[in-house]
Every structure is written in C-alpha cells, then in structure tokens.
C-alpha cells in the first residue's frame, strides 16, 4: 500500500526513543519511506493518498516473542488446575486435535493478537503443516517451529522420561520438511526457526542434532527453560545440574538462543546465561497465575540479558503481559519499588522482540527503510486520557479496546476496529464448537485425566 499517514503521535522507538506529534509516516509498498512533520511530509510526498491519524498514536507493531496460539482451546480451564499443565493437558490436547481444529484455534489466537496490536507471533508448537498456511493467511508475521523432543511427552505425566529416538526423529523430519515447504513463504512473512521443547525432554545428542540443523540453515533457536519444579528435578536427577547448566554444557546457552521463562533459574544460572549472551522471553502473565512469580527479574536485567515478552498460552493480550510484567519486575526478589520504568517494559514488546528474532534491521521501530508494521491506538479513549506520559499511559492502562487499526507489511489487517482478514464472528463460533468437541474427545481418550474444572457449555 502507498499511503501518507498524517497528524499522528508517533512512538518511533528509535535509538533516542523519540516521540513525535503532528507528524506523518510515508509508506510505499511494504516499507516506511520517511517519517517527519506533517507539513513537510505532505510537501515531499504529494503523490501519496492521505489518511488522517489525528487523535491516534502510531506504535511499532507488538512482537509476541513466545506464544502457543492453538492452546486457546484450553482457555479458562488449566489456569485453575493444580497439576502440571504442560504434560497433564497441553501435550495430550496437541495430539487429540485434528488438523482442521488446530488451524481454527490457531487462527482464533491470531485474531485476538491482532486486536491486541500484535503484528508478529513467535509460535513453537507441533504439527506445523496443519496450520501454517491458515495462520499465515491472516497476513501477520509468523515465526513457527516444531517443538522437538526425543522423550515422549505423552508419557511424562506417568513418570516416564526415558529417551525415545523414534519419537524424536519424527520432529526432526517434520522440521526439515517445514523449512523446505514454509520458510520465507507468504511474501516472507512466514519463517521457520529451530525449537527444542525443554531441557527435561531433549537428550544431549538430540540437542546437538538440532544445533546442526540450525547452523545448516542459519536459523535462530528457542527452548523452554526452568519453567517448572518438575523440570528442575528431572534434569538434576538425570544430569546432576540445573537446566541452565545443562544447556551451557551442550551449546544451547548462546546469543542465537531465546529461552522462554527462566522461572526457577538460580543466581548462578543467571550469571552464567548472561555471560553467554542467551536471550530471555518472559511470559509474566502466564507465570503469575499461581501466585507471586519467583523469576529473578532484577538480576536478569542487571546481567544485561535481552528481555522480550510473550503471552505463552490461553491469551494473546500483550497489554496484559506488559501490565503483569511491570508488576513482576518491580516486585521481583521481594524488593518493591518503581524500577523498571514503563519505557523498559515497552521496549520488551517491540525493539527487544525484534532483536530476539534477528530482525532489528527491519522491525521493532518506526524508521525509514523498516517494514510498515504499525499499531494505531485511539488516544481519545477514556482509558488513555489524560495523556501525561504516553508510554506510561500505554503500559499501565492500555488494553485491546484502545487498538483501532493494525497494519502488517503496509496493509491493514484491522481497520477502524474491523478485522479485514477473516470472518471474525464465524471463526469465533467455529472455535467454540471445536473446543467442545476436543475436550470430549480428549477426556474419553485419556480416562486418567480429570477435568480441571466442571466444564459447562453455555448456549450462546
């Protein structure tokens, strides 16, 4: 799209964190051509059609650096269950669903994310061929991967962590096929990365194979790290070390690795990972569902780790992640205060996220030459007025209802509150039907799984 957006408040997120008012963005094709004062830009770009953004703030599109969109199928269930949700429900449900069901739930998550201002989603899950094209058809930016493991994750809930080479080989082959079929497709918006599921379900030999694959294709790597006490115990019992030490021993504590969670990392773990240059994607909202978050957030920041944010599962609301993230980081380690400031939290959803996926050169800020991935907020929303410190307003009080429009690659996917890339209501209704069918099938196939709560399906 060729367009001149005029009279906007522009949160550039450039190196100086400049915020402009009464300014304009010239878009030519999928790129930002120029940014500057409206009057000068109108003179310099007379050929462009114009769109007034008076009363709007234009932000770099949010980057959700770690999510599992398909797990919207578990929404408002396992959050209130005391067991291990990953192996108790998330792994079984991923195998219960049909290809079409995975695609429907993934699309629902993407639409929710669009309404939350997200333009990029990093989504490591399983069965990528079932949903990659459907999700990419919503015109957002995706980084997908198979969550590879060579311990059968369906057996872990029964206490069996024994290696299963055949199980692991399926994911290696699926990853190789996914690279060939999907990487850099959909006009480059769909990319593939290499994902190891977690430290407790990947053997050293398997991690080495995944590293070789990443090196062969020049791809970044991601993994879940220290997200549960069960993981800590399993790694300690098997390898005599912490999950962080395990990764460091086997070449997975490196700058090209973005590890999700770090929830139970120790002080020595943090020092080790900071020294190695590993990056962190923090999912504060998900990690706080069972009480105060134990992550050593202040020490992680002090170690110079690049911290980006993700929603993880059951929600794609990045405003929620920012709010909870601010609370968690301020109260971390029992030290209360007002550090970090909202600006540091805001960085985690754009510039830091771009860095985490190796896209600082063309994503994460509003600057000439970068991709036109933009989020428009309505500054005339009661939630955002009076504007005193715009970033503080956004981090403390922004919500999806303040998002008016979203653009990816210079094309609107949400405009004036209307989703343009799918029939939203039909998708919502189908997702409800899918969820009810999946739960019935999963509980029937896994009689040892108690319903986390009484499931009551309403006639809506």
Short mmCIF file of C-alpha atoms in Angstrom, two decimals:
data_model
loop_
_atom_site.label_atom_id
_atom_site.label_comp_id
_atom_site.label_asym_id
_atom_site.label_seq_id
_atom_site.Cartn_x
_atom_site.Cartn_y
_atom_site.Cartn_z
CA UNK A 1 0.00 0.00 0.00
CA UNK A 2 1.14 3.54 -0.75
CA UNK A 3 -0.13 5.91 1.92
CA UNK A 4 0.73 9.06 3.84
CA UNK A 5 -0.45 8.87 7.45
CA UNK A 6 -0.73 12.42 8.76
CA UNK A 7 -1.17 14.33 12.04
CA UNK A 8 -0.28 11.35 14.25
CA UNK A 9 1.52 10.99 17.53
CA UNK A 10 4.34 8.65 16.50
CA UNK A 11 6.15 6.48 19.03
CA UNK A 12 9.20 5.79 16.91
CA UNK A 13 11.19 3.55 19.28
CA UNK A 14 14.34 4.75 17.51
CA UNK A 15 17.64 4.80 19.43
CA UNK A 16 16.63 8.04 21.18
CA UNK A 17 13.09 6.76 21.85
CA UNK A 18 11.72 9.82 20.07
CA UNK A 19 8.00 10.58 20.27
CA UNK A 20 6.69 12.95 17.61
CA UNK A 21 3.37 14.77 17.43
CA UNK A 22 1.58 16.28 14.44
CA UNK A 23 3.80 14.05 12.33
CA UNK A 24 3.46 11.78 9.33
CA UNK A 25 4.61 8.41 8.05
CA UNK A 26 5.08 7.84 4.33
CA UNK A 27 4.50 4.22 3.31
CA UNK A 28 5.49 2.88 -0.08
CA UNK A 29 4.71 -0.76 -0.62
CA UNK A 30 5.59 -2.74 2.50
CA UNK A 31 8.15 -0.23 3.82
CA UNK A 32 8.30 3.02 5.71
CA UNK A 33 9.70 5.56 3.25
CA UNK A 34 10.03 8.52 5.62
CA UNK A 35 8.92 9.95 8.96
CA UNK A 36 8.65 13.64 9.80
CA UNK A 37 6.47 16.70 10.47
CA UNK A 38 3.16 16.54 8.65
CA UNK A 39 3.55 19.79 6.70
CA UNK A 40 6.96 18.86 5.33
CA UNK A 41 5.88 15.30 4.56
CA UNK A 42 2.80 16.46 2.68
CA UNK A 43 5.02 18.62 0.52
CA UNK A 44 7.57 15.87 -0.07
CA UNK A 45 5.03 13.11 -0.80
CA UNK A 46 2.32 14.86 -2.81
CA UNK A 47 1.64 11.73 -4.85
CA UNK A 48 0.54 9.64 -1.87
CA UNK A 49 -3.08 9.23 -0.80
CA UNK A 50 -3.59 10.55 2.72
CA UNK A 51 -5.10 9.20 5.90
CA UNK A 52 -5.52 11.46 8.90
CA UNK A 53 -4.43 9.95 12.20
CA UNK A 54 -5.40 12.93 14.30
CA UNK A 55 -6.10 11.71 17.84
CA UNK A 56 -4.17 8.49 17.21
CA UNK A 57 -0.85 7.16 18.49
CA UNK A 58 1.06 5.05 15.97
CA UNK A 59 3.34 2.44 17.53
CA UNK A 60 5.62 -0.25 16.14
CA UNK A 61 3.53 -3.41 15.92
CA UNK A 62 3.90 -5.55 19.03
CA UNK A 63 6.08 -8.66 18.76
CA UNK A 64 4.72 -11.58 20.78
CA UNK A 65 8.02 -13.41 21.21
CA UNK A 66 6.60 -16.64 22.66
CA UNK A 67 3.09 -17.98 22.33
CA UNK A 68 1.14 -21.15 21.59
CA UNK A 69 -1.96 -19.88 19.80
CA UNK A 70 -3.55 -23.30 19.44
CA UNK A 71 -3.78 -23.63 23.21
CA UNK A 72 -6.66 -21.18 23.20
CA UNK A 73 -8.54 -24.49 23.24
CA UNK A 74 -7.63 -24.76 26.96
CA UNK A 75 -8.68 -21.23 27.90
CA UNK A 76 -10.12 -20.81 31.43
CA UNK A 77 -9.52 -24.44 32.40
CA UNK A 78 -5.94 -25.40 33.29
CA UNK A 79 -5.23 -21.95 34.73
CA UNK A 80 -7.16 -23.10 37.80
CA UNK A 81 -5.86 -26.67 37.95
CA UNK A 82 -3.10 -27.54 40.44
CA UNK A 83 -1.30 -30.19 38.38
CA UNK A 84 1.41 -29.96 35.72
CA UNK A 85 -0.49 -28.32 32.89
CA UNK A 86 2.23 -28.87 30.27
CA UNK A 87 2.33 -32.66 30.46
CA UNK A 88 -1.08 -33.09 32.04
CA UNK A 89 -3.13 -31.28 29.40
CA UNK A 90 -1.13 -29.32 26.84
CA UNK A 91 0.71 -32.29 25.40
CA UNK A 92 -2.34 -34.58 25.28
CA UNK A 93 -4.54 -31.93 23.69
CA UNK A 94 -2.00 -31.25 20.96
CA UNK A 95 -2.35 -34.88 19.85
CA UNK A 96 -6.12 -35.04 20.30
CA UNK A 97 -6.88 -32.29 17.81
CA UNK A 98 -7.42 -32.78 14.08
CA UNK A 99 -5.51 -30.67 11.54
CA UNK A 100 -8.57 -28.51 10.92
CA UNK A 101 -9.13 -27.99 14.64
CA UNK A 102 -5.53 -26.88 15.13
CA UNK A 103 -5.92 -24.38 12.31
CA UNK A 104 -9.15 -22.96 13.71
CA UNK A 105 -7.77 -22.45 17.21
CA UNK A 106 -4.53 -21.01 15.88
CA UNK A 107 -6.48 -18.52 13.78
CA UNK A 108 -8.57 -17.53 16.80
CA UNK A 109 -5.38 -16.79 18.71
CA UNK A 110 -4.01 -14.70 15.85
CA UNK A 111 -7.20 -12.64 15.59
CA UNK A 112 -7.13 -11.98 19.32
CA UNK A 113 -3.50 -10.95 18.94
CA UNK A 114 -4.29 -8.59 16.08
CA UNK A 115 -6.88 -6.90 18.27
CA UNK A 116 -4.14 -6.56 20.90
CA UNK A 117 -1.85 -4.74 18.46
CA UNK A 118 0.38 -7.71 17.60
CA UNK A 119 1.94 -7.93 14.16
CA UNK A 120 4.49 -10.71 14.80
CA UNK A 121 3.94 -14.03 16.58
CA UNK A 122 6.68 -16.50 17.55
CA UNK A 123 4.83 -19.78 17.98
CA UNK A 124 6.70 -23.02 18.75
CA UNK A 125 4.23 -25.90 18.86
CA UNK A 126 3.69 -29.14 16.97
CA UNK A 127 2.09 -30.30 13.71
CA UNK A 128 3.07 -27.05 11.95
CA UNK A 129 1.88 -28.24 8.49
CA UNK A 130 -1.67 -28.43 9.86
CA UNK A 131 -1.97 -24.70 10.49
CA UNK A 132 0.93 -22.73 9.00
CA UNK A 133 -0.84 -21.65 5.81
CA UNK A 134 -4.13 -20.92 7.58
CA UNK A 135 -2.47 -18.69 10.15
CA UNK A 136 -0.24 -17.01 7.58
CA UNK A 137 -3.35 -16.35 5.50
CA UNK A 138 -4.30 -13.77 8.13
CA UNK A 139 -1.37 -11.70 6.81
CA UNK A 140 0.51 -11.40 10.11
CA UNK A 141 4.19 -12.11 10.57
CA UNK A 142 4.93 -15.60 11.94
CA UNK A 143 7.96 -17.48 13.22
CA UNK A 144 6.84 -21.10 13.59
CA UNK A 145 8.63 -24.24 14.72
CA UNK A 146 8.08 -27.83 15.74
CA UNK A 147 8.63 -28.26 19.48
CA UNK A 148 11.19 -31.03 19.10
CA UNK A 149 11.80 -33.62 21.82
CA UNK A 150 13.22 -37.14 21.98
CA UNK A 151 11.44 -38.01 25.22
CA UNK A 152 7.81 -38.91 24.59
CA UNK A 153 5.91 -36.03 26.17
CA UNK A 154 2.73 -38.10 26.35
CA UNK A 155 4.44 -40.47 28.82
CA UNK A 156 5.97 -37.91 31.15
CA UNK A 157 2.79 -37.45 33.16
CA UNK A 158 3.13 -41.14 34.04
CA UNK A 159 6.70 -40.58 35.28
CA UNK A 160 8.46 -41.95 32.18
CA UNK A 161 11.30 -39.70 30.98
CA UNK A 162 13.09 -42.44 29.02
CA UNK A 163 14.55 -41.39 25.64
CA UNK A 164 12.54 -42.35 22.58
CA UNK A 165 14.68 -41.88 19.44
CA UNK A 166 11.82 -42.72 17.08
CA UNK A 167 9.63 -40.07 18.71
CA UNK A 168 12.41 -37.52 18.30
CA UNK A 169 13.08 -38.44 14.68
CA UNK A 170 9.51 -37.53 13.74
CA UNK A 171 10.12 -33.93 14.82
CA UNK A 172 13.49 -33.69 13.11
CA UNK A 173 11.99 -34.84 9.82
CA UNK A 174 8.98 -32.59 10.26
CA UNK A 175 11.27 -29.63 10.95
CA UNK A 176 13.34 -30.32 7.84
CA UNK A 177 10.19 -30.62 5.74
CA UNK A 178 8.80 -27.43 7.28
CA UNK A 179 11.92 -25.49 6.37
CA UNK A 180 11.65 -26.69 2.79
CA UNK A 181 7.91 -26.02 2.50
CA UNK A 182 7.26 -22.92 4.60
CA UNK A 183 10.39 -20.88 5.32
CA UNK A 184 10.22 -17.39 3.80
CA UNK A 185 6.83 -18.02 2.19
CA UNK A 186 3.77 -15.74 2.18
CA UNK A 187 5.90 -12.83 0.90
CA UNK A 188 8.48 -13.56 3.58
CA UNK A 189 6.05 -13.15 6.47
CA UNK A 190 6.22 -16.84 7.42
CA UNK A 191 9.56 -18.03 8.73
CA UNK A 192 10.73 -21.18 10.49
CA UNK A 193 13.11 -21.48 13.43
CA UNK A 194 14.56 -24.42 15.36
CA UNK A 195 12.88 -25.30 18.66
CA UNK A 196 13.86 -27.77 21.34
CA UNK A 197 10.87 -28.30 23.60
CA UNK A 198 12.54 -28.22 27.02
CA UNK A 199 15.58 -29.31 28.99
CA UNK A 200 13.82 -32.31 30.53
CA UNK A 201 12.71 -33.86 27.24
CA UNK A 202 15.74 -33.38 24.98
CA UNK A 203 18.86 -35.53 25.38
CA UNK A 204 22.36 -34.09 24.76
CA UNK A 205 22.62 -35.97 21.48
CA UNK A 206 19.29 -34.58 20.35
CA UNK A 207 20.22 -31.01 21.23
CA UNK A 208 23.35 -31.45 19.11
CA UNK A 209 21.28 -32.58 16.12
CA UNK A 210 19.04 -29.52 16.46
CA UNK A 211 22.07 -27.24 16.66
CA UNK A 212 23.47 -28.78 13.47
CA UNK A 213 20.16 -28.12 11.73
CA UNK A 214 20.11 -24.51 12.93
CA UNK A 215 23.69 -23.93 11.76
CA UNK A 216 22.98 -25.53 8.40
CA UNK A 217 20.12 -23.11 7.71
CA UNK A 218 21.33 -20.06 9.64
CA UNK A 219 18.28 -20.12 11.90
CA UNK A 220 17.79 -18.96 15.49
CA UNK A 221 16.94 -21.44 18.24
CA UNK A 222 14.41 -21.41 21.06
CA UNK A 223 13.62 -23.58 24.09
CA UNK A 224 11.59 -23.60 27.31
CA UNK A 225 13.90 -23.19 30.31
CA UNK A 226 13.33 -23.86 34.02
CA UNK A 227 9.57 -23.42 33.79
CA UNK A 228 8.57 -25.93 36.48
CA UNK A 229 9.90 -27.61 39.61
CA UNK A 230 9.34 -30.97 37.89
CA UNK A 231 11.73 -29.92 35.11
CA UNK A 232 14.35 -28.83 37.66
CA UNK A 233 14.08 -32.17 39.47
CA UNK A 234 14.19 -34.28 36.30
CA UNK A 235 17.31 -32.56 34.94
CA UNK A 236 19.04 -32.71 38.33
CA UNK A 237 18.26 -36.43 38.69
CA UNK A 238 19.45 -37.30 35.19
CA UNK A 239 22.38 -34.96 34.61
CA UNK A 240 23.36 -33.67 38.04
CA UNK A 241 22.97 -29.99 37.19
CA UNK A 242 20.45 -27.22 36.71
CA UNK A 243 18.62 -26.81 33.38
CA UNK A 244 20.70 -23.70 32.64
CA UNK A 245 23.95 -25.55 33.30
CA UNK A 246 22.70 -28.41 31.12
CA UNK A 247 22.13 -26.05 28.20
CA UNK A 248 25.52 -24.40 28.70
CA UNK A 249 27.25 -27.79 28.58
CA UNK A 250 25.66 -28.63 25.26
CA UNK A 251 25.89 -25.40 23.26
CA UNK A 252 22.43 -24.06 23.94
CA UNK A 253 23.31 -21.05 26.13
CA UNK A 254 24.33 -18.85 23.21
CA UNK A 255 23.28 -15.47 21.73
CA UNK A 256 21.20 -17.13 19.00
CA UNK A 257 19.07 -18.93 21.61
CA UNK A 258 15.96 -17.32 23.07
CA UNK A 259 14.81 -19.24 26.14
CA UNK A 260 11.30 -18.85 27.49
CA UNK A 261 10.54 -18.43 31.18
CA UNK A 262 13.74 -18.79 33.31
CA UNK A 263 11.25 -19.12 36.19
CA UNK A 264 13.39 -21.23 38.52
CA UNK A 265 16.86 -20.15 37.38
CA UNK A 266 19.26 -19.59 40.28
CA UNK A 267 21.59 -16.62 40.75
CA UNK A 268 24.49 -18.64 39.36
CA UNK A 269 22.31 -19.68 36.40
CA UNK A 270 21.55 -16.04 35.63
CA UNK A 271 25.22 -15.08 35.81
CA UNK A 272 26.14 -17.98 33.50
CA UNK A 273 23.45 -17.26 30.92
CA UNK A 274 24.13 -13.52 30.98
CA UNK A 275 27.82 -14.15 30.36
CA UNK A 276 27.00 -16.48 27.45
CA UNK A 277 24.62 -13.94 25.87
CA UNK A 278 21.46 -16.06 25.88
CA UNK A 279 18.23 -14.08 25.43
CA UNK A 280 15.09 -14.32 27.54
CA UNK A 281 11.46 -14.21 26.53
CA UNK A 282 9.47 -13.59 29.67
CA UNK A 283 5.81 -14.62 29.85
CA UNK A 284 4.88 -12.80 33.07
CA UNK A 285 1.11 -13.15 32.92
CA UNK A 286 1.17 -16.91 32.47
CA UNK A 287 3.90 -17.35 35.06
CA UNK A 288 1.92 -15.45 37.69
CA UNK A 289 -1.30 -17.47 37.54
CA UNK A 290 -0.42 -19.49 40.63
CA UNK A 291 0.85 -16.68 42.82
CA UNK A 292 3.93 -14.46 43.09
CA UNK A 293 6.36 -15.07 40.24
CA UNK A 294 9.72 -16.41 41.51
CA UNK A 295 11.78 -15.28 38.49
CA UNK A 296 14.93 -13.29 39.39
CA UNK A 297 13.91 -10.45 37.10
CA UNK A 298 16.11 -7.76 38.62
CA UNK A 299 19.23 -9.93 38.45
CA UNK A 300 18.43 -10.95 34.89
CA UNK A 301 18.14 -7.31 33.84
CA UNK A 302 21.35 -6.44 35.72
CA UNK A 303 23.14 -9.23 33.84
CA UNK A 304 22.44 -7.40 30.57
CA UNK A 305 20.14 -10.05 29.15
CA UNK A 306 17.91 -9.01 26.25
CA UNK A 307 14.39 -9.44 27.65
CA UNK A 308 11.38 -9.63 25.36
CA UNK A 309 7.79 -10.52 26.26
CA UNK A 310 5.37 -13.21 25.21
CA UNK A 311 1.89 -14.27 26.26
CA UNK A 312 2.64 -18.04 26.24
CA UNK A 313 -0.82 -19.59 26.16
CA UNK A 314 -4.57 -19.12 26.55
CA UNK A 315 -4.31 -15.42 25.70
CA UNK A 316 -2.66 -13.20 23.10
CA UNK A 317 -3.16 -9.93 25.00
CA UNK A 318 0.17 -8.09 25.05
CA UNK A 319 -1.23 -5.24 27.14
CA UNK A 320 -1.96 -7.80 29.85
CA UNK A 321 1.62 -9.09 29.52
CA UNK A 322 3.00 -5.57 29.92
CA UNK A 323 0.92 -4.79 33.00
CA UNK A 324 1.74 -8.03 34.78
CA UNK A 325 5.35 -7.77 33.61
CA UNK A 326 5.74 -4.35 35.17
CA UNK A 327 4.35 -5.64 38.48
CA UNK A 328 6.51 -8.79 38.43
CA UNK A 329 9.72 -6.97 37.56
CA UNK A 330 9.14 -4.23 40.14
CA UNK A 331 8.39 -6.66 42.92
CA UNK A 332 10.93 -9.32 41.96
CA UNK A 333 13.06 -10.90 44.66
CA UNK A 334 10.97 -9.24 47.37
CA UNK A 335 12.29 -5.77 46.51
CA UNK A 336 9.48 -3.30 45.87
CA UNK A 337 9.89 -0.02 44.02
CA UNK A 338 9.33 1.72 40.70
CA UNK A 339 12.15 0.12 38.75
CA UNK A 340 11.83 -0.66 35.88
CA UNK A 341 10.02 2.28 34.40
CA UNK A 342 7.30 1.75 31.75
CA UNK A 343 9.73 2.54 28.93
CA UNK A 344 11.78 -0.60 29.69
CA UNK A 345 8.64 -2.73 29.67
CA UNK A 346 7.50 -1.16 26.39
CA UNK A 347 10.88 -1.97 24.82
CA UNK A 348 10.22 -5.64 25.57
CA UNK A 349 7.30 -5.78 23.11
CA UNK A 350 8.99 -4.13 20.13
CA UNK A 351 12.73 -3.37 19.86
CA UNK A 352 13.79 -6.21 22.16
CA UNK A 353 11.42 -8.61 20.43
CA UNK A 354 12.83 -7.66 17.04
CA UNK A 355 16.34 -8.35 18.30
CA UNK A 356 15.28 -11.75 19.64
CA UNK A 357 14.29 -12.97 16.17
CA UNK A 358 17.20 -11.33 14.37
CA UNK A 359 15.04 -8.62 12.80
CA UNK A 360 16.34 -5.39 14.36
CA UNK A 361 17.22 -4.18 10.88
CA UNK A 362 13.62 -4.09 9.68
CA UNK A 363 11.23 -4.49 12.64
CA UNK A 364 10.66 -3.03 16.09
CA UNK A 365 10.71 0.71 15.39
CA UNK A 366 9.18 3.29 13.07
CA UNK A 367 12.09 4.42 10.91
CA UNK A 368 12.71 4.88 7.20
CA UNK A 369 13.52 1.61 5.48
CA UNK A 370 11.81 -0.62 8.02
CA UNK A 371 8.72 -2.72 7.48
CA UNK A 372 5.40 -0.93 7.78
CA UNK A 373 4.17 -2.99 10.74
CA UNK A 374 2.14 -0.49 12.73
CA UNK A 375 -0.40 -0.38 15.55
CA UNK A 376 -2.82 2.55 15.88
CA UNK A 377 -4.20 3.46 19.32
CA UNK A 378 -7.20 5.71 19.87
CA UNK A 379 -5.93 8.43 22.19
CA UNK A 380 -9.49 9.66 22.63
CA UNK A 381 -10.27 6.53 24.62
CA UNK A 382 -11.22 7.29 28.25
CA UNK A 383 -8.64 4.69 29.31
CA UNK A 384 -5.77 6.70 27.81
CA UNK A 385 -6.75 10.26 28.74
CA UNK A 386 -5.47 12.49 30.12
CA UNK A 387 -2.17 11.80 28.37
CA UNK A 388 0.67 12.78 30.69
CA UNK A 389 3.44 10.29 29.91
CA UNK A 390 2.32 8.43 26.80
CA UNK A 391 4.36 5.27 27.39
CA UNK A 392 3.18 5.17 30.99
CA UNK A 393 -0.40 5.58 29.79
CA UNK A 394 0.01 2.67 27.38
CA UNK A 395 1.79 0.27 29.74
CA UNK A 396 -0.37 0.96 32.79
CA UNK A 397 -3.76 1.50 31.18
CA UNK A 398 -3.78 0.43 27.54
CA UNK A 399 -5.95 -2.53 26.55
CA UNK A 400 -7.09 -4.20 23.32
CA UNK A 401 -10.14 -1.93 23.20
CA UNK A 402 -7.83 1.03 22.58
CA UNK A 403 -6.40 -0.58 19.43
CA UNK A 404 -8.15 0.89 16.42
CA UNK A 405 -6.12 -0.35 13.46
CA UNK A 406 -3.20 -2.67 12.74
CA UNK A 407 -1.01 -2.78 9.64
CA UNK A 408 1.42 -5.51 8.54
CA UNK A 409 3.68 -5.13 5.51
CA UNK A 410 1.90 -1.89 4.65
CA UNK A 411 -1.57 -3.49 4.51
CA UNK A 412 -4.31 -3.14 7.12
CA UNK A 413 -5.37 -6.36 8.85
CA UNK A 414 -7.55 -4.41 11.31
CA UNK A 415 -9.02 -1.05 10.34
CA UNK A 416 -11.33 1.14 12.38
CA UNK A 417 -12.00 -1.79 14.70
CA UNK A 418 -12.92 -4.29 11.97
CA UNK A 419 -10.86 -7.40 11.24
CA UNK A 420 -10.28 -7.46 7.48
CA UNK A 421 -8.56 -10.82 7.01
CA UNK A 422 -11.28 -13.30 8.05
CA UNK A 423 -14.93 -13.56 9.04
CA UNK A 424 -14.30 -12.96 12.73
CA UNK A 425 -17.71 -13.97 14.06
CA UNK A 426 -17.81 -17.19 12.05
CA UNK A 427 -14.33 -18.04 13.33
CA UNK A 428 -15.36 -17.41 16.94
CA UNK A 429 -18.40 -19.66 16.61
CA UNK A 430 -16.39 -22.43 14.97
CA UNK A 431 -13.72 -22.21 17.68
CA UNK A 432 -16.40 -22.74 20.33
CA UNK A 433 -17.65 -25.87 18.58
CA UNK A 434 -14.10 -27.15 18.09
CA UNK A 435 -13.26 -26.64 21.77
CA UNK A 436 -16.30 -28.59 22.96
CA UNK A 437 -15.51 -31.45 20.59
CA UNK A 438 -11.82 -31.56 21.54
CA UNK A 439 -12.49 -31.67 25.27
CA UNK A 440 -14.99 -34.51 24.88
CA UNK A 441 -12.57 -36.49 22.74
CA UNK A 442 -9.53 -35.86 24.95
CA UNK A 443 -11.23 -36.89 28.18
CA UNK A 444 -12.64 -40.01 26.54
CA UNK A 445 -9.21 -40.99 25.19
CA UNK A 446 -7.40 -40.22 28.45
CA UNK A 447 -9.58 -41.50 31.30
CA UNK A 448 -6.78 -40.81 33.81
CA UNK A 449 -7.17 -37.08 33.15
CA UNK A 450 -9.72 -35.49 35.49
CA UNK A 451 -11.49 -32.44 34.09
CA UNK A 452 -9.60 -29.48 35.61
CA UNK A 453 -12.97 -27.93 36.44
CA UNK A 454 -16.55 -28.82 35.71
CA UNK A 455 -16.96 -27.96 32.05
CA UNK A 456 -20.23 -26.18 31.39
CA UNK A 457 -21.08 -25.39 27.79
CA UNK A 458 -23.49 -22.48 27.51
CA UNK A 459 -25.98 -21.86 24.73
CA UNK A 460 -24.62 -18.53 23.50
#
